[in-house]
């Protein structure tokens, strides 16, 4: 099952605390290489056993695609 917390890491932690049972098994935390909030540690503080798996890494773009440049010029870029 997939469910969105519709927010930030704190919202996800709150959702996990409501939906999951700490002693029901391990929570596998699929994450990026760099994280703003250590959800595994926060869940562990609430009694959950966790396992973190890095599933993606980010890297700066060396060049922008023509499509990205066009979107920026047209004011259509909504995020980075």
mmCIF file of N, CA and C in Angstrom:
data_model
loop_
_atom_site.group_PDB
_atom_site.id
_atom_site.type_symbol
_atom_site.label_atom_id
_atom_site.label_comp_id
_atom_site.label_asym_id
_atom_site.label_seq_id
_atom_site.Cartn_x
_atom_site.Cartn_y
_atom_site.Cartn_z
ATOM 1 N N UNK A 1 0.832 -1.188 0.000
ATOM 2 C CA UNK A 1 0.000 0.000 0.000
ATOM 3 C C UNK A 1 0.870 1.243 0.000
ATOM 4 N N UNK A 2 0.440 2.249 -0.705
ATOM 5 C CA UNK A 2 1.143 3.516 -0.753
ATOM 6 C C UNK A 2 0.190 4.593 -0.271
ATOM 7 N N UNK A 3 0.685 5.428 0.618
ATOM 8 C CA UNK A 3 -0.134 6.518 1.130
ATOM 9 C C UNK A 3 0.750 7.742 1.279
ATOM 10 N N UNK A 4 0.247 8.902 0.911
ATOM 11 C CA UNK A 4 0.995 10.146 1.011
ATOM 12 C C UNK A 4 0.671 10.845 2.324
ATOM 13 N N UNK A 5 1.700 11.433 2.926
ATOM 14 C CA UNK A 5 1.494 12.215 4.139
ATOM 15 C C UNK A 5 1.102 13.652 3.793
ATOM 16 N N UNK A 6 1.211 14.007 2.508
ATOM 17 C CA UNK A 6 0.849 15.355 2.037
ATOM 18 C C UNK A 6 1.537 16.445 2.842
ATOM 19 N N UNK A 7 2.830 16.314 3.039
ATOM 20 C CA UNK A 7 3.550 17.332 3.798
ATOM 21 C C UNK A 7 5.037 17.065 3.814
ATOM 22 N N UNK A 8 5.643 17.403 4.915
ATOM 23 C CA UNK A 8 7.078 17.260 5.061
ATOM 24 C C UNK A 8 7.425 16.012 5.870
ATOM 25 N N UNK A 9 8.668 15.917 6.300
ATOM 26 C CA UNK A 9 9.117 14.747 7.057
ATOM 27 C C UNK A 9 8.338 14.592 8.366
ATOM 28 N N UNK A 10 8.007 15.693 9.008
ATOM 29 C CA UNK A 10 7.239 15.624 10.255
ATOM 30 C C UNK A 10 5.853 15.027 10.002
ATOM 31 N N UNK A 11 5.235 15.397 8.882
ATOM 32 C CA UNK A 11 3.923 14.842 8.531
ATOM 33 C C UNK A 11 4.034 13.346 8.243
ATOM 34 N N UNK A 12 5.106 12.942 7.584
ATOM 35 C CA UNK A 12 5.315 11.520 7.303
ATOM 36 C C UNK A 12 5.536 10.735 8.588
ATOM 37 N N UNK A 13 6.282 11.288 9.509
ATOM 38 C CA UNK A 13 6.504 10.648 10.804
ATOM 39 C C UNK A 13 5.187 10.504 11.563
ATOM 40 N N UNK A 14 4.368 11.536 11.548
ATOM 41 C CA UNK A 14 3.056 11.467 12.204
ATOM 42 C C UNK A 14 2.178 10.393 11.580
ATOM 43 N N UNK A 15 2.180 10.313 10.249
ATOM 44 C CA UNK A 15 1.382 9.304 9.552
ATOM 45 C C UNK A 15 1.860 7.902 9.909
ATOM 46 N N UNK A 16 3.172 7.705 9.920
ATOM 47 C CA UNK A 16 3.723 6.392 10.261
ATOM 48 C C UNK A 16 3.336 5.991 11.683
ATOM 49 N N UNK A 17 3.381 6.935 12.606
ATOM 50 C CA UNK A 17 3.037 6.640 14.000
ATOM 51 C C UNK A 17 1.571 6.230 14.147
ATOM 52 N N UNK A 18 0.706 6.761 13.296
ATOM 53 C CA UNK A 18 -0.722 6.440 13.347
ATOM 54 C C UNK A 18 -1.028 5.128 12.615
ATOM 55 N N UNK A 19 -0.391 4.924 11.465
ATOM 56 C CA UNK A 19 -0.729 3.784 10.606
ATOM 57 C C UNK A 19 0.041 2.498 10.924
ATOM 58 N N UNK A 20 1.226 2.626 11.494
ATOM 59 C CA UNK A 20 2.079 1.454 11.706
ATOM 60 C C UNK A 20 2.123 1.057 13.177
ATOM 61 N N UNK A 21 2.419 -0.216 13.412
ATOM 62 C CA UNK A 21 2.573 -0.736 14.763
ATOM 63 C C UNK A 21 4.058 -1.020 14.969
ATOM 64 N N UNK A 22 4.631 -0.420 15.993
ATOM 65 C CA UNK A 22 6.074 -0.480 16.192
ATOM 66 C C UNK A 22 6.622 -1.900 16.277
ATOM 67 N N UNK A 23 5.912 -2.811 16.906
ATOM 68 C CA UNK A 23 6.450 -4.161 17.081
ATOM 69 C C UNK A 23 5.958 -5.149 16.014
ATOM 70 N N UNK A 24 5.382 -4.634 14.924
ATOM 71 C CA UNK A 24 4.851 -5.505 13.869
ATOM 72 C C UNK A 24 5.925 -5.918 12.860
ATOM 73 N N UNK A 25 7.084 -5.323 12.916
ATOM 74 C CA UNK A 25 8.157 -5.648 11.983
ATOM 75 C C UNK A 25 8.985 -4.425 11.669
ATOM 76 N N UNK A 26 9.920 -4.615 10.797
ATOM 77 C CA UNK A 26 10.860 -3.557 10.436
ATOM 78 C C UNK A 26 10.249 -2.605 9.404
ATOM 79 N N UNK A 27 10.548 -1.332 9.541
ATOM 80 C CA UNK A 27 10.172 -0.322 8.550
ATOM 81 C C UNK A 27 11.385 -0.107 7.647
ATOM 82 N N UNK A 28 11.185 -0.312 6.361
ATOM 83 C CA UNK A 28 12.260 -0.077 5.403
ATOM 84 C C UNK A 28 12.083 1.338 4.860
ATOM 85 N N UNK A 29 13.086 2.151 5.067
ATOM 86 C CA UNK A 29 13.053 3.558 4.681
ATOM 87 C C UNK A 29 13.859 3.723 3.398
ATOM 88 N N UNK A 30 13.154 3.884 2.271
ATOM 89 C CA UNK A 30 13.787 4.102 0.974
ATOM 90 C C UNK A 30 14.022 5.590 0.829
ATOM 91 N N UNK A 31 15.285 5.972 0.640
ATOM 92 C CA UNK A 31 15.618 7.398 0.697
ATOM 93 C C UNK A 31 16.711 7.759 -0.288
ATOM 94 N N UNK A 32 16.935 9.050 -0.403
ATOM 95 C CA UNK A 32 18.043 9.552 -1.204
ATOM 96 C C UNK A 32 19.326 9.523 -0.388
ATOM 97 N N UNK A 33 20.427 9.740 -1.075
ATOM 98 C CA UNK A 33 21.731 9.746 -0.403
ATOM 99 C C UNK A 33 21.812 10.884 0.615
ATOM 100 N N UNK A 34 21.282 12.030 0.259
ATOM 101 C CA UNK A 34 21.249 13.188 1.151
ATOM 102 C C UNK A 34 19.819 13.393 1.627
ATOM 103 N N UNK A 35 19.615 13.538 2.923
ATOM 104 C CA UNK A 35 18.280 13.770 3.468
ATOM 105 C C UNK A 35 18.310 14.964 4.418
ATOM 106 N N UNK A 36 17.217 15.679 4.477
ATOM 107 C CA UNK A 36 17.107 16.813 5.392
ATOM 108 C C UNK A 36 16.748 16.349 6.796
ATOM 109 N N UNK A 37 15.989 15.265 6.878
ATOM 110 C CA UNK A 37 15.533 14.726 8.164
ATOM 111 C C UNK A 37 15.826 13.240 8.211
ATOM 112 N N UNK A 38 16.408 12.785 9.305
ATOM 113 C CA UNK A 38 16.703 11.355 9.456
ATOM 114 C C UNK A 38 15.465 10.653 10.003
ATOM 115 N N UNK A 39 14.586 10.219 9.080
ATOM 116 C CA UNK A 39 13.342 9.566 9.491
ATOM 117 C C UNK A 39 13.607 8.242 10.201
ATOM 118 N N UNK A 40 14.654 7.529 9.823
ATOM 119 C CA UNK A 40 14.964 6.260 10.483
ATOM 120 C C UNK A 40 15.241 6.495 11.971
ATOM 121 N N UNK A 41 16.019 7.508 12.282
ATOM 122 C CA UNK A 41 16.319 7.822 13.683
ATOM 123 C C UNK A 41 15.061 8.287 14.422
ATOM 124 N N UNK A 42 14.248 9.090 13.758
ATOM 125 C CA UNK A 42 13.015 9.580 14.385
ATOM 126 C C UNK A 42 12.046 8.431 14.655
ATOM 127 N N UNK A 43 11.952 7.484 13.720
ATOM 128 C CA UNK A 43 11.096 6.313 13.940
ATOM 129 C C UNK A 43 11.660 5.429 15.048
ATOM 130 N N UNK A 44 12.975 5.283 15.093
ATOM 131 C CA UNK A 44 13.606 4.478 16.144
ATOM 132 C C UNK A 44 13.298 5.053 17.523
ATOM 133 N N UNK A 45 13.255 6.373 17.625
ATOM 134 C CA UNK A 45 12.912 7.028 18.901
ATOM 135 C C UNK A 45 11.489 6.682 19.335
ATOM 136 N N UNK A 46 10.643 6.323 18.367
ATOM 137 C CA UNK A 46 9.256 5.948 18.675
ATOM 138 C C UNK A 46 9.097 4.436 18.829
ATOM 139 N N UNK A 47 10.227 3.711 18.842
ATOM 140 C CA UNK A 47 10.187 2.278 19.088
ATOM 141 C C UNK A 47 10.155 1.390 17.853
ATOM 142 N N UNK A 48 10.304 1.984 16.665
ATOM 143 C CA UNK A 48 10.291 1.205 15.430
ATOM 144 C C UNK A 48 11.687 0.681 15.116
ATOM 145 N N UNK A 49 11.746 -0.546 14.597
ATOM 146 C CA UNK A 49 12.994 -1.060 14.026
ATOM 147 C C UNK A 49 13.017 -0.608 12.577
ATOM 148 N N UNK A 50 14.144 -0.082 12.128
ATOM 149 C CA UNK A 50 14.215 0.485 10.785
ATOM 150 C C UNK A 50 15.432 -0.037 10.024
ATOM 151 N N UNK A 51 15.315 0.023 8.727
ATOM 152 C CA UNK A 51 16.432 -0.259 7.827
ATOM 153 C C UNK A 51 16.379 0.793 6.733
ATOM 154 N N UNK A 52 17.465 1.517 6.547
ATOM 155 C CA UNK A 52 17.535 2.542 5.503
ATOM 156 C C UNK A 52 18.205 1.974 4.268
ATOM 157 N N UNK A 53 17.627 2.274 3.114
ATOM 158 C CA UNK A 53 18.197 1.888 1.833
ATOM 159 C C UNK A 53 18.262 3.124 0.939
ATOM 160 N N UNK A 54 19.448 3.460 0.486
ATOM 161 C CA UNK A 54 19.601 4.570 -0.447
ATOM 162 C C UNK A 54 19.185 4.068 -1.828
ATOM 163 N N UNK A 55 18.188 4.725 -2.400
ATOM 164 C CA UNK A 55 17.670 4.282 -3.697
ATOM 165 C C UNK A 55 17.897 5.311 -4.810
ATOM 166 N N UNK A 56 18.392 6.499 -4.453
ATOM 167 C CA UNK A 56 18.733 7.466 -5.494
ATOM 168 C C UNK A 56 19.752 8.463 -4.971
ATOM 169 N N UNK A 57 20.452 9.060 -5.899
ATOM 170 C CA UNK A 57 21.408 10.120 -5.615
ATOM 171 C C UNK A 57 21.090 11.278 -6.561
ATOM 172 N N UNK A 58 21.353 12.472 -6.112
ATOM 173 C CA UNK A 58 21.158 13.621 -6.985
ATOM 174 C C UNK A 58 22.516 14.136 -7.436
ATOM 175 N N UNK A 59 22.545 14.728 -8.586
ATOM 176 C CA UNK A 59 23.777 15.302 -9.124
ATOM 177 C C UNK A 59 23.411 16.571 -9.881
ATOM 178 N N UNK A 60 24.260 17.572 -9.785
ATOM 179 C CA UNK A 60 23.965 18.805 -10.530
ATOM 180 C C UNK A 60 24.026 18.554 -12.032
ATOM 181 N N UNK A 61 23.163 19.221 -12.740
ATOM 182 C CA UNK A 61 23.169 19.121 -14.205
ATOM 183 C C UNK A 61 24.345 19.929 -14.740
ATOM 184 N N UNK A 62 25.044 19.376 -15.690
ATOM 185 C CA UNK A 62 26.169 20.097 -16.305
ATOM 186 C C UNK A 62 25.676 21.065 -17.371
ATOM 187 N N UNK A 63 24.583 20.692 -18.012
ATOM 188 C CA UNK A 63 23.960 21.560 -19.021
ATOM 189 C C UNK A 63 22.448 21.402 -18.913
ATOM 190 N N UNK A 64 21.738 22.413 -19.330
ATOM 191 C CA UNK A 64 20.280 22.338 -19.373
ATOM 192 C C UNK A 64 19.842 21.872 -20.757
ATOM 193 N N UNK A 65 18.779 21.098 -20.785
ATOM 194 C CA UNK A 65 18.226 20.667 -22.072
ATOM 195 C C UNK A 65 17.542 21.847 -22.741
ATOM 196 N N UNK A 66 17.334 21.725 -24.038
ATOM 197 C CA UNK A 66 16.615 22.773 -24.777
ATOM 198 C C UNK A 66 15.217 22.966 -24.195
ATOM 199 N N UNK A 67 14.583 21.867 -23.804
ATOM 200 C CA UNK A 67 13.236 21.948 -23.212
ATOM 201 C C UNK A 67 13.259 22.740 -21.908
ATOM 202 N N UNK A 68 14.272 22.502 -21.069
ATOM 203 C CA UNK A 68 14.376 23.236 -19.802
ATOM 204 C C UNK A 68 14.614 24.719 -20.058
ATOM 205 N N UNK A 69 15.482 25.028 -20.983
ATOM 206 C CA UNK A 69 15.764 26.432 -21.313
ATOM 207 C C UNK A 69 14.501 27.119 -21.818
ATOM 208 N N UNK A 70 13.759 26.439 -22.677
ATOM 209 C CA UNK A 70 12.507 27.016 -23.205
ATOM 210 C C UNK A 70 11.500 27.255 -22.083
ATOM 211 N N UNK A 71 11.383 26.323 -21.153
ATOM 212 C CA UNK A 71 10.446 26.474 -20.039
ATOM 213 C C UNK A 71 10.829 27.652 -19.152
ATOM 214 N N UNK A 72 12.116 27.806 -18.902
ATOM 215 C CA UNK A 72 12.593 28.939 -18.090
ATOM 216 C C UNK A 72 12.301 30.256 -18.796
ATOM 217 N N UNK A 73 12.616 30.327 -20.050
ATOM 218 C CA UNK A 73 12.384 31.567 -20.827
ATOM 219 C C UNK A 73 10.897 31.915 -20.908
ATOM 220 N N UNK A 74 10.047 30.895 -20.955
ATOM 221 C CA UNK A 74 8.605 31.122 -21.069
ATOM 222 C C UNK A 74 7.951 31.330 -19.692
ATOM 223 N N UNK A 75 8.746 31.248 -18.626
ATOM 224 C CA UNK A 75 8.184 31.407 -17.288
ATOM 225 C C UNK A 75 7.365 30.203 -16.841
ATOM 226 N N UNK A 76 7.618 29.049 -17.441
ATOM 227 C CA UNK A 76 6.858 27.843 -17.138
ATOM 228 C C UNK A 76 7.543 26.917 -16.139
ATOM 229 N N UNK A 77 8.763 27.235 -15.764
ATOM 230 C CA UNK A 77 9.467 26.391 -14.792
ATOM 231 C C UNK A 77 8.902 26.656 -13.402
ATOM 232 N N UNK A 78 8.435 25.595 -12.750
ATOM 233 C CA UNK A 78 7.796 25.759 -11.438
ATOM 234 C C UNK A 78 8.643 25.221 -10.287
ATOM 235 N N UNK A 79 9.782 24.677 -10.586
ATOM 236 C CA UNK A 79 10.637 24.154 -9.519
ATOM 237 C C UNK A 79 11.983 23.758 -10.067
ATOM 238 N N UNK A 80 12.872 23.487 -9.137
ATOM 239 C CA UNK A 80 14.223 23.076 -9.525
ATOM 240 C C UNK A 80 14.519 21.751 -8.893
#
